CSV table of C-alpha atoms in Angstrom, one decimal:
chain,number,residue,atom,x,y,z
L,651,UNK,CA,136.2,112.6,-54.5
L,652,UNK,CA,132.8,112.8,-53.3
L,653,UNK,CA,130.4,114.0,-55.3
L,654,UNK,CA,126.3,114.6,-54.9
L,655,UNK,CA,124.6,115.6,-56.7
L,656,UNK,CA,120.6,116.9,-56.1
L,657,UNK,CA,118.4,115.2,-57.9
L,658,UNK,CA,117.9,111.4,-59.6
L,659,UNK,CA,116.7,111.7,-62.5
L,660,UNK,CA,117.7,111.1,-66.5
L,661,UNK,CA,119.8,113.4,-66.5
L,662,UNK,CA,121.2,113.7,-63.4
L,663,UNK,CA,121.5,110.1,-63.6
L,664,UNK,CA,123.4,110.3,-66.8
L,665,UNK,CA,125.5,113.1,-65.4
L,666,UNK,CA,126.5,110.3,-62.4
L,667,UNK,CA,127.5,107.5,-65.3
L,668,UNK,CA,130.2,109.7,-66.5
L,669,UNK,CA,131.5,110.9,-63.0
L,670,UNK,CA,131.2,107.3,-61.6
L,671,UNK,CA,133.0,105.6,-64.4
L,672,UNK,CA,135.9,109.0,-63.8
L,673,UNK,CA,136.0,107.0,-60.0
L,674,UNK,CA,133.8,109.5,-58.2
L,675,UNK,CA,131.8,108.7,-55.0
L,676,UNK,CA,128.4,109.3,-56.3
L,677,UNK,CA,125.3,110.4,-53.7
L,678,UNK,CA,122.1,111.6,-55.0
L,679,UNK,CA,119.7,113.0,-53.5
L,680,UNK,CA,115.2,112.4,-54.9
L,681,UNK,CA,112.7,113.5,-53.3
L,682,UNK,CA,109.7,110.8,-51.8
L,683,UNK,CA,107.5,110.9,-55.4
L,684,UNK,CA,109.5,110.8,-58.4
L,685,UNK,CA,108.3,112.4,-61.2
L,686,UNK,CA,111.3,111.4,-63.7
L,687,UNK,CA,109.5,110.0,-67.3
L,688,UNK,CA,112.0,108.5,-68.7
L,689,UNK,CA,112.6,105.9,-65.3
L,690,UNK,CA,114.4,103.2,-67.7
L,691,UNK,CA,117.6,105.4,-67.3
L,692,UNK,CA,117.3,107.5,-63.7
L,693,UNK,CA,118.8,106.3,-60.4
L,694,UNK,CA,115.1,107.5,-59.5
L,695,UNK,CA,113.6,104.2,-59.7
L,696,UNK,CA,115.4,103.2,-56.7
L,697,UNK,CA,113.3,105.0,-54.4
L,698,UNK,CA,110.2,103.0,-55.1
L,699,UNK,CA,112.2,99.6,-56.2
L,700,UNK,CA,115.5,99.8,-54.0
L,701,UNK,CA,118.1,99.1,-56.2
L,702,UNK,CA,118.6,100.7,-59.8
L,703,UNK,CA,120.8,100.1,-63.1
L,704,UNK,CA,122.0,102.1,-65.8
L,705,UNK,CA,124.3,101.2,-67.7
L,706,UNK,CA,125.5,98.5,-65.6
L,707,UNK,CA,126.3,101.2,-62.8
L,708,UNK,CA,124.2,99.9,-59.8
L,709,UNK,CA,122.3,102.4,-57.2
L,710,UNK,CA,120.5,101.6,-54.1
L,711,UNK,CA,118.2,102.9,-52.4
L,712,UNK,CA,120.2,103.8,-48.2
L,713,UNK,CA,118.4,105.1,-46.0
L,714,UNK,CA,121.3,106.7,-43.0
L,715,UNK,CA,125.2,107.5,-43.5
L,716,UNK,CA,125.8,104.4,-42.4
L,717,UNK,CA,123.8,102.1,-45.5
L,718,UNK,CA,125.2,105.3,-47.3
L,719,UNK,CA,129.3,104.6,-46.4
L,720,UNK,CA,128.4,101.0,-47.1
L,721,UNK,CA,127.1,101.6,-50.4
L,722,UNK,CA,130.2,103.3,-51.5
L,723,UNK,CA,132.1,100.8,-50.6
L,724,UNK,CA,130.4,98.9,-52.4
L,725,UNK,CA,131.5,100.7,-55.2
L,726,UNK,CA,127.2,101.4,-56.2
L,727,UNK,CA,125.4,104.5,-56.1
L,728,UNK,CA,123.7,105.5,-52.9
L,729,UNK,CA,120.4,107.5,-53.5
L,730,UNK,CA,118.8,109.4,-50.1
L,731,UNK,CA,114.9,110.4,-49.8
L,732,UNK,CA,116.5,114.5,-48.8
L,733,UNK,CA,115.2,116.5,-52.1
L,734,UNK,CA,116.5,119.0,-50.6
L,735,UNK,CA,119.8,118.0,-49.3
L,736,UNK,CA,119.1,118.9,-46.2
L,737,UNK,CA,121.8,116.7,-44.3
L,738,UNK,CA,124.7,118.4,-46.1
L,739,UNK,CA,127.0,117.9,-42.6
L,740,UNK,CA,127.0,114.5,-43.1
L,741,UNK,CA,127.2,114.1,-46.8
L,742,UNK,CA,130.2,116.0,-46.9
L,743,UNK,CA,130.8,116.2,-50.2
L,744,UNK,CA,133.9,118.4,-52.1
L,745,UNK,CA,131.3,118.6,-54.9
L,746,UNK,CA,127.7,119.2,-55.3
L,747,UNK,CA,125.9,119.8,-58.4
L,748,UNK,CA,122.6,120.8,-58.5
L,749,UNK,CA,120.1,118.6,-61.3
L,750,UNK,CA,116.8,118.7,-60.0
L,751,UNK,CA,116.3,121.0,-63.9
L,752,UNK,CA,114.0,122.9,-62.0
L,753,UNK,CA,114.3,125.6,-64.2
L,754,UNK,CA,115.4,127.7,-60.4
L,755,UNK,CA,117.2,127.6,-57.8
L,756,UNK,CA,115.0,125.7,-55.0
L,757,UNK,CA,118.1,126.5,-51.9
L,758,UNK,CA,121.4,125.5,-53.4
L,759,UNK,CA,124.3,127.9,-52.6
L,760,UNK,CA,128.3,128.5,-53.1
L,761,UNK,CA,129.1,127.6,-50.1
L,762,UNK,CA,127.5,124.2,-49.9
L,763,UNK,CA,131.1,122.4,-51.7
L,764,UNK,CA,134.4,123.7,-52.8
L,765,UNK,CA,133.0,123.4,-55.9
L,766,UNK,CA,129.1,124.2,-56.5
L,767,UNK,CA,127.7,123.2,-60.6
L,768,UNK,CA,124.5,124.7,-61.3
L,769,UNK,CA,122.6,122.2,-64.3
L,770,UNK,CA,120.5,124.4,-66.2
L,771,UNK,CA,118.7,127.5,-66.2
L,772,UNK,CA,118.3,129.1,-61.9
L,773,UNK,CA,122.0,129.4,-61.3
L,774,UNK,CA,124.0,132.2,-61.8
L,775,UNK,CA,127.8,131.6,-61.5
L,776,UNK,CA,130.1,133.7,-59.3
L,777,UNK,CA,126.4,134.1,-57.1
L,778,UNK,CA,125.2,130.9,-56.2
L,779,UNK,CA,127.6,128.5,-58.3
L,780,UNK,CA,131.0,128.7,-58.9
L,781,UNK,CA,130.0,127.2,-62.6
L,782,UNK,CA,127.0,126.3,-64.7
L,783,UNK,CA,125.9,123.9,-67.6
L,784,UNK,CA,124.0,124.7,-70.3
L,785,UNK,CA,121.6,122.3,-70.2
L,786,UNK,CA,119.3,123.7,-73.8
L,787,UNK,CA,119.9,121.2,-77.5
L,788,UNK,CA,121.6,123.0,-79.3
L,789,UNK,CA,124.9,124.7,-80.4
L,790,UNK,CA,126.2,125.7,-76.9
L,791,UNK,CA,124.7,121.6,-75.5
L,792,UNK,CA,127.1,121.0,-72.3
L,793,UNK,CA,128.7,124.4,-72.2
L,794,UNK,CA,130.4,125.2,-68.6
L,795,UNK,CA,129.4,128.8,-67.9
L,796,UNK,CA,132.0,130.6,-65.5
L,797,UNK,CA,130.3,134.0,-65.7
L,798,UNK,CA,126.7,134.5,-66.5
L,799,UNK,CA,123.6,131.9,-66.0
L,800,UNK,CA,122.3,129.6,-68.8
L,801,UNK,CA,120.4,130.6,-71.7
L,802,UNK,CA,116.6,131.0,-70.2
L,803,UNK,CA,113.7,128.0,-70.5
L,804,UNK,CA,111.5,128.8,-73.0
L,805,UNK,CA,108.6,126.4,-71.8
L,806,UNK,CA,109.0,124.8,-75.5
L,807,UNK,CA,110.3,120.9,-75.4
L,808,UNK,CA,113.4,120.0,-77.5
L,809,UNK,CA,113.5,118.9,-81.1
L,810,UNK,CA,113.8,115.1,-81.3
L,811,UNK,CA,113.6,113.3,-84.6
L,812,UNK,CA,111.3,116.6,-86.2
L,813,UNK,CA,108.8,116.5,-83.3
L,814,UNK,CA,109.2,119.3,-80.1
L,815,UNK,CA,105.8,120.0,-78.5
L,816,UNK,CA,103.3,116.7,-80.1
L,817,UNK,CA,106.6,114.4,-78.1
L,818,UNK,CA,105.2,115.0,-74.3
L,819,UNK,CA,102.0,113.1,-72.9
L,820,UNK,CA,101.3,115.5,-70.8
L,821,UNK,CA,98.2,115.1,-67.1
L,822,UNK,CA,94.6,114.9,-69.3
L,823,UNK,CA,93.2,116.2,-65.2
L,824,UNK,CA,93.9,116.5,-61.5
L,825,UNK,CA,94.2,113.0,-60.1
L,826,UNK,CA,96.4,109.5,-59.9
L,827,UNK,CA,98.1,108.6,-62.9
L,828,UNK,CA,97.5,105.0,-64.4
L,829,UNK,CA,99.5,104.2,-67.2
L,830,UNK,CA,98.3,102.1,-69.9
L,831,UNK,CA,101.5,101.8,-72.5
L,832,UNK,CA,104.7,100.8,-71.5
L,833,UNK,CA,108.1,102.1,-72.4
L,834,UNK,CA,109.2,100.5,-75.2
L,835,UNK,CA,105.9,100.6,-76.7
L,836,UNK,CA,105.0,102.0,-80.6
L,837,UNK,CA,102.0,104.2,-80.6
L,838,UNK,CA,99.6,105.7,-83.2
L,839,UNK,CA,98.5,109.1,-83.0
L,840,UNK,CA,95.7,110.2,-80.6
L,841,UNK,CA,95.8,106.1,-78.7
L,842,UNK,CA,95.3,106.0,-75.5
L,843,UNK,CA,98.2,105.8,-73.4
L,844,UNK,CA,96.9,106.0,-70.5
L,845,UNK,CA,95.0,107.3,-67.9
L,846,UNK,CA,94.9,110.2,-64.7
L,847,UNK,CA,92.0,108.5,-62.6
L,848,UNK,CA,88.9,107.4,-65.4
L,849,UNK,CA,90.1,110.3,-67.8
L,850,UNK,CA,92.0,108.9,-70.8
L,851,UNK,CA,95.3,110.7,-72.1
L,852,UNK,CA,95.9,110.5,-75.5
L,853,UNK,CA,99.2,110.2,-77.4
L,854,UNK,CA,99.3,114.0,-80.3
L,855,UNK,CA,102.0,111.6,-82.1
L,856,UNK,CA,103.2,108.2,-83.4
L,857,UNK,CA,106.6,106.9,-82.3
L,858,UNK,CA,107.9,104.2,-79.5
L,859,UNK,CA,107.2,105.3,-75.6
L,860,UNK,CA,110.7,106.6,-74.3
L,861,UNK,CA,109.0,107.9,-71.5
L,862,UNK,CA,106.1,106.7,-68.7
L,863,UNK,CA,105.9,107.7,-64.9
L,864,UNK,CA,105.6,105.1,-62.8
L,865,UNK,CA,101.9,103.9,-61.7
L,866,UNK,CA,100.4,105.9,-58.7
L,867,UNK,CA,102.0,108.8,-59.1
L,868,UNK,CA,100.0,112.4,-58.1
L,869,UNK,CA,99.5,114.8,-61.5
L,870,UNK,CA,97.5,118.0,-62.5
L,871,UNK,CA,96.6,119.3,-65.5
L,872,UNK,CA,99.5,119.3,-68.5
L,873,UNK,CA,102.0,117.9,-66.0
L,874,UNK,CA,104.3,116.1,-68.4
L,875,UNK,CA,104.0,112.5,-68.2
L,876,UNK,CA,105.1,110.4,-70.9
L,877,UNK,CA,107.4,110.9,-73.6
L,878,UNK,CA,107.5,109.6,-77.1
L,879,UNK,CA,110.3,109.4,-79.9
L,880,UNK,CA,109.6,109.3,-83.5
L,881,UNK,CA,112.9,107.3,-83.7
L,882,UNK,CA,111.3,104.0,-83.2
L,883,UNK,CA,114.7,103.3,-82.1
L,884,UNK,CA,114.6,100.8,-79.1
L,885,UNK,CA,117.5,100.4,-78.0
L,886,UNK,CA,117.0,104.5,-77.0
L,887,UNK,CA,115.2,103.7,-73.7
L,888,UNK,CA,117.1,101.6,-72.0
L,889,UNK,CA,120.2,103.7,-72.7
L,890,UNK,CA,121.6,107.3,-71.6
L,891,UNK,CA,120.4,109.9,-73.9
L,892,UNK,CA,123.3,112.4,-75.7
L,893,UNK,CA,121.9,115.3,-74.4
L,894,UNK,CA,122.4,113.7,-70.8
L,895,UNK,CA,125.8,112.9,-72.0
L,896,UNK,CA,126.7,116.2,-73.3
L,897,UNK,CA,125.7,117.8,-69.7
L,898,UNK,CA,127.7,114.6,-68.0
L,899,UNK,CA,130.2,116.1,-69.8
L,900,UNK,CA,130.4,119.8,-68.8
L,901,UNK,CA,130.4,118.9,-65.2
L,902,UNK,CA,133.2,116.7,-65.3
L,903,UNK,CA,135.0,119.3,-67.5
L,904,UNK,CA,134.3,121.8,-64.0
L,905,UNK,CA,135.7,119.7,-61.9
L,906,UNK,CA,139.0,119.8,-63.9
L,907,UNK,CA,139.3,122.8,-64.2
L,908,UNK,CA,138.6,123.4,-60.7
L,909,UNK,CA,140.8,120.8,-59.2
L,910,UNK,CA,142.9,120.8,-62.5
L,911,UNK,CA,142.3,116.7,-62.6
L,912,UNK,CA,144.2,115.3,-65.4
L,913,UNK,CA,147.0,117.5,-65.7
L,914,UNK,CA,148.6,117.2,-62.6
L,915,UNK,CA,148.8,121.4,-61.6
L,916,UNK,CA,145.1,123.3,-61.2
L,917,UNK,CA,143.9,125.1,-63.5
L,918,UNK,CA,145.3,128.5,-62.4
L,919,UNK,CA,148.3,127.4,-63.1
L,920,UNK,CA,148.0,126.5,-66.4
L,921,UNK,CA,146.1,129.9,-67.3
L,922,UNK,CA,149.7,131.5,-66.1
């Protein structure tokens, strides 16, 4: 079964990893300049590095249908620069997962594939997709919603290690981003961790740098550019997060519900 995942950031990549290990063929779309902060665990990195590896799974940048098909034949994930997924005619997926996490629908429609899944706020199950997956940390993370929408975005980052807004590294000005600290570095509160042009960006707390934009990315004031984790577990910088795994599990459940995977009959038969 071929799955198209719109977006190739860390959460989308967590979904891709879970589906890949279950034997699905994966295509991922991404923009020409990815802005993934947790790029060490994101297949979006393939856009500017040519290939990316997450937990032993390899994704490669592909430019056309032939390269995409070759990647799939080689048991790799195909990454395509096509932010709007405008080539649905030759992707021909059985499943589309919108994991851009834009907090709004950027153009996904229920008619895009036999099964369309939206991750997070911005989608309504039954209207513009078949299922919505809850992405907010907490009791309902990863829940499959068949009717209605996910919890609305609050604009407040989820708490990790006792910290919420403080853990986010944000651009101090409009301009070009230049990281100073690297992913995996331990930093202190008020330490300069990056610059936007000549304007310094300070850490708001101490901990390990879990995410940081790549150099030369255009940013605007207040834009998320990095992530600090107070738990200081270096392995967490290079492995899929609990949140991404939970969301990936929700997507897998949605596919199983739709197609009756694992029980030999479809879900409607199970209910009747």
